[in-house]
Amino acid sequence: MQQRPLLLPLVFLLTGIISFLSFGITLPHILIVIFLAAIAVAVFVPNKTLFITLCSLLFLVWGNLALQPVISGDPETRSLLSQYEGEELTIEGIIAERPAVSDSGTRFSVDIEHVFAEDKELPLQGLILLRIKNGKIPYLSGDRVRFSSKLFKPRNFGIPGESDTEQAMALKGIIATSYIKSSNDLLLIKSNVSLGFQRYFDKVAGRISRIISVSVSTPEAGIVKALALGDKGEIPEEIKSQYGMAGLSHLLAISGFHIGIIALALYQFWFLICRFFPNLLLYMNFRRYAYVLSSPVILYYMFLTGAAPATMRSVIMLLLFMFAMFLERETDHLNGLIFAAFFITIINPAAPYSLSFQLSFIALWGMIILTPLFVKPFEKIAEKKKILRWFLLFLFASVSAVLVTIIPVVNCFGWASVTGIISNFFIVPILGYCGVITAFLGVIFSGISQPVASFIFSITGYIVKISNWIIVILDRIPLLPTYQTREIDIVILLLALLAISLVRSEKVKYIVLIGVFPLLFIIHAALGYTPSNIIEVDFLSVGQGDSTLISFPDGKHMLIDGGGSLYEGGWNIGKDLLVPSLRKMGIRRIDYLALSHPHPDHLQGVRWAAATFPIGEFWETGTPGESDDYKILKKTLAEHNVPVKIKRAGSPSVQIGDVKVTFLSPPVNMEKPDTYEDMNETSMVFRVEYRDFSVLFTGDMDIENEEELLANTERIKSTVLKVPHHGSKYSASPEFFRAVSPKVALIGVGYRNAFHLPTKDAIDDLNNIGCKVYRTDLNGTITIISDGKSYSVKSVRE
């Protein structure tokens, strides 16, 4: 422990933070006073272990208490937000960060100065996350702006596997979100009010970004901006996804890899200068001063790229290393990593909950402690061949990083790729070395000569083009089998890394290394066992829309609709919410993909599911959609040779193991579905029956569809009803509800939706027949499990 003096304090500090944020444990403030007093006494006791232990306990309490005010927020602010949430307000404030541009628009935080509700000013304080759907803004950090919009408290959708948006927003100090359609709706009141330091770097980054835009063609320009400035907003989603699946997302963010390559290039640059002025070597130890000369450049670059946690960690470690080399002392890389983590966490206790912080630290930790273990058996072979040694170091560093991040990556994204190691050999030398160095040279020359900078960025663009070509080939390599992680998996992995870091016996280290992954899979298999005689229906919370996942007893899966209200609070529901959630739920294949009708609030997620998962067959009613999403969906299905089947009343039932699917609407003789005035009338209605348990899916059918269904009430009686049309006044009549006679009713609606659904009449009609009503806006995702006889219902927001 004496060799790692900050390890115990760091572990206790992180334990304190996690105990509060993840488990809700709150410690009394008096413990701070108690431990401070104990430390004051321990100073006079010649026992270092006692002193370090007391300091560690102090950091545990401090970590537990540090974020409580942040998460709790100001009571008056919470009260006012609840009172005025959803009302049109006039908001004035300071742009608090560099605006981020992406396919879904522009987003940035605004530090509130004034909020007006008609003629009354509300005493609100904090940050607002503002999303602008269309147009780029010419404003920078420190500009005072005004806009009219509604405020909404951050709220999770309540879908399995989603990230905790409420907590993430609170940790950033964001009290509410807001939305405007166009940049024209944002009024500049005064420029350059504050944040001069940050504003300067925003202006420089903006100028460099414009040079790249005119020097490099799309889509390469987006990646060049990521390499040079850490700005990933203009990278096309398809390319970003390909890089992610190839295990190369780290190249698109300014991380330790970038900083290390740039530092090495700077170090070599200063020695190149010495060749022109050899007398410098006679008067000083230029090796020492090369580190000193490189440090300001690296710090400048850190602020230019936004000073993300991963970048800060890299810069802190690098500066520590440079300082040690200046003093001509050996450095312990693990101690440097521990110090960087401790320093960043003390400054920002919320940093450990940043994904970039977590993955970069775990990856570097694994590389530091595992690479020597992998290389050791080959030492005798490689000691006389430097090239072989460098090859082995590169190989096992990549293997180590991939191994230790597989479980965190699966936990975050629901999947991992087997191409991570392979792709590092092809792409890292091209994009990682050549691309990063030329992009950095372009940044340097952008302040000296714009034509030279343009030329250098154009070279980077060609390097990116070669990289993208290789990525397309690597993208064909399949993903790893889906592994649904749990918190215990992460805990075991971290404990294994800690054990390997602390124990001295190499034999024990190898035992831990070899045993940890089999142990994880054994525990996962034991905890993940589910009986094979149940059907599970997950009515997913996707905002103002419908989406249902059915997991059948034989292991097959059906997805019915996919949600997709246009930019629900800035989200692309299909891409950003539904697909990641399905991945985290362990879905690898969708055997039956059903679209009730091609309206946006049912269609978008279906399009993204078809593009992401292998599909067994696709069901629709034959109603043609006119939207781009529908055209892309049909093109995707055709490219993947997915059978498309038309399902209407009278279509043959589908038997899925012991489950029967019967189609009830639209009419079988619907020859020209495009002649219907309302596409809702063409909704696919079908009944899923498993022994004594049944679910009736109704899409957005209107009352006009009822007459035919009510002609034979026995075929629509069901245990569970998916209420038509989100519970609108056109959804269904009391007679229809009585005929179905459900025990449970499911309504898919968005929180505080503009349509004010579901209606009171629909709720009253369902309550009058003794039906238990669940709503995704209030209950989140609703899960119903049945063995064919009895059933149980649970929801995310119970």
mmCIF file of N, CA and C in Angstrom, residues 37 41 68 132 247 435 508 651 658 782:
data_model
loop_
_atom_site.group_PDB
_atom_site.id
_atom_site.type_symbol
_atom_site.label_atom_id
_atom_site.label_comp_id
_atom_site.label_asym_id
_atom_site.label_seq_id
_atom_site.Cartn_x
_atom_site.Cartn_y
_atom_site.Cartn_z
ATOM 1 N N ALA A 37 -11.123 15.625 13.186
ATOM 2 C CA ALA A 37 -10.536 15.641 14.529
ATOM 3 C C ALA A 37 -9.620 14.438 14.728
ATOM 4 N N VAL A 41 -5.413 14.311 15.446
ATOM 5 C CA VAL A 41 -4.750 13.556 16.513
ATOM 6 C C VAL A 41 -3.744 12.577 15.920
ATOM 7 N N GLN A 68 -24.715 15.384 -2.931
ATOM 8 C CA GLN A 68 -26.087 15.425 -2.431
ATOM 9 C C GLN A 68 -26.802 16.728 -2.772
ATOM 10 N N ILE A 132 -31.990 22.952 -30.505
ATOM 11 C CA ILE A 132 -32.505 23.673 -31.674
ATOM 12 C C ILE A 132 -32.553 22.684 -32.834
ATOM 13 N N GLY A 247 -14.703 -1.369 -33.068
ATOM 14 C CA GLY A 247 -13.921 -1.144 -31.859
ATOM 15 C C GLY A 247 -12.974 0.030 -31.960
ATOM 16 N N GLY A 435 -3.106 10.174 -39.275
ATOM 17 C CA GLY A 435 -4.248 11.091 -39.226
ATOM 18 C C GLY A 435 -4.170 12.067 -38.079
ATOM 19 N N VAL A 508 -0.401 -15.780 -8.601
ATOM 20 C CA VAL A 508 -1.757 -15.362 -8.215
ATOM 21 C C VAL A 508 -2.355 -14.462 -9.287
ATOM 22 N N SER A 651 -56.298 -13.768 -42.767
ATOM 23 C CA SER A 651 -54.993 -14.362 -43.054
ATOM 24 C C SER A 651 -54.791 -15.567 -42.139
ATOM 25 N N ASP A 658 -46.268 -22.898 -28.768
ATOM 26 C CA ASP A 658 -47.609 -23.089 -28.223
ATOM 27 C C ASP A 658 -48.444 -21.817 -28.293
ATOM 28 N N ILE A 782 -44.081 -1.445 -19.197
ATOM 29 C CA ILE A 782 -44.899 -2.392 -18.437
ATOM 30 C C ILE A 782 -44.581 -3.803 -18.932
#
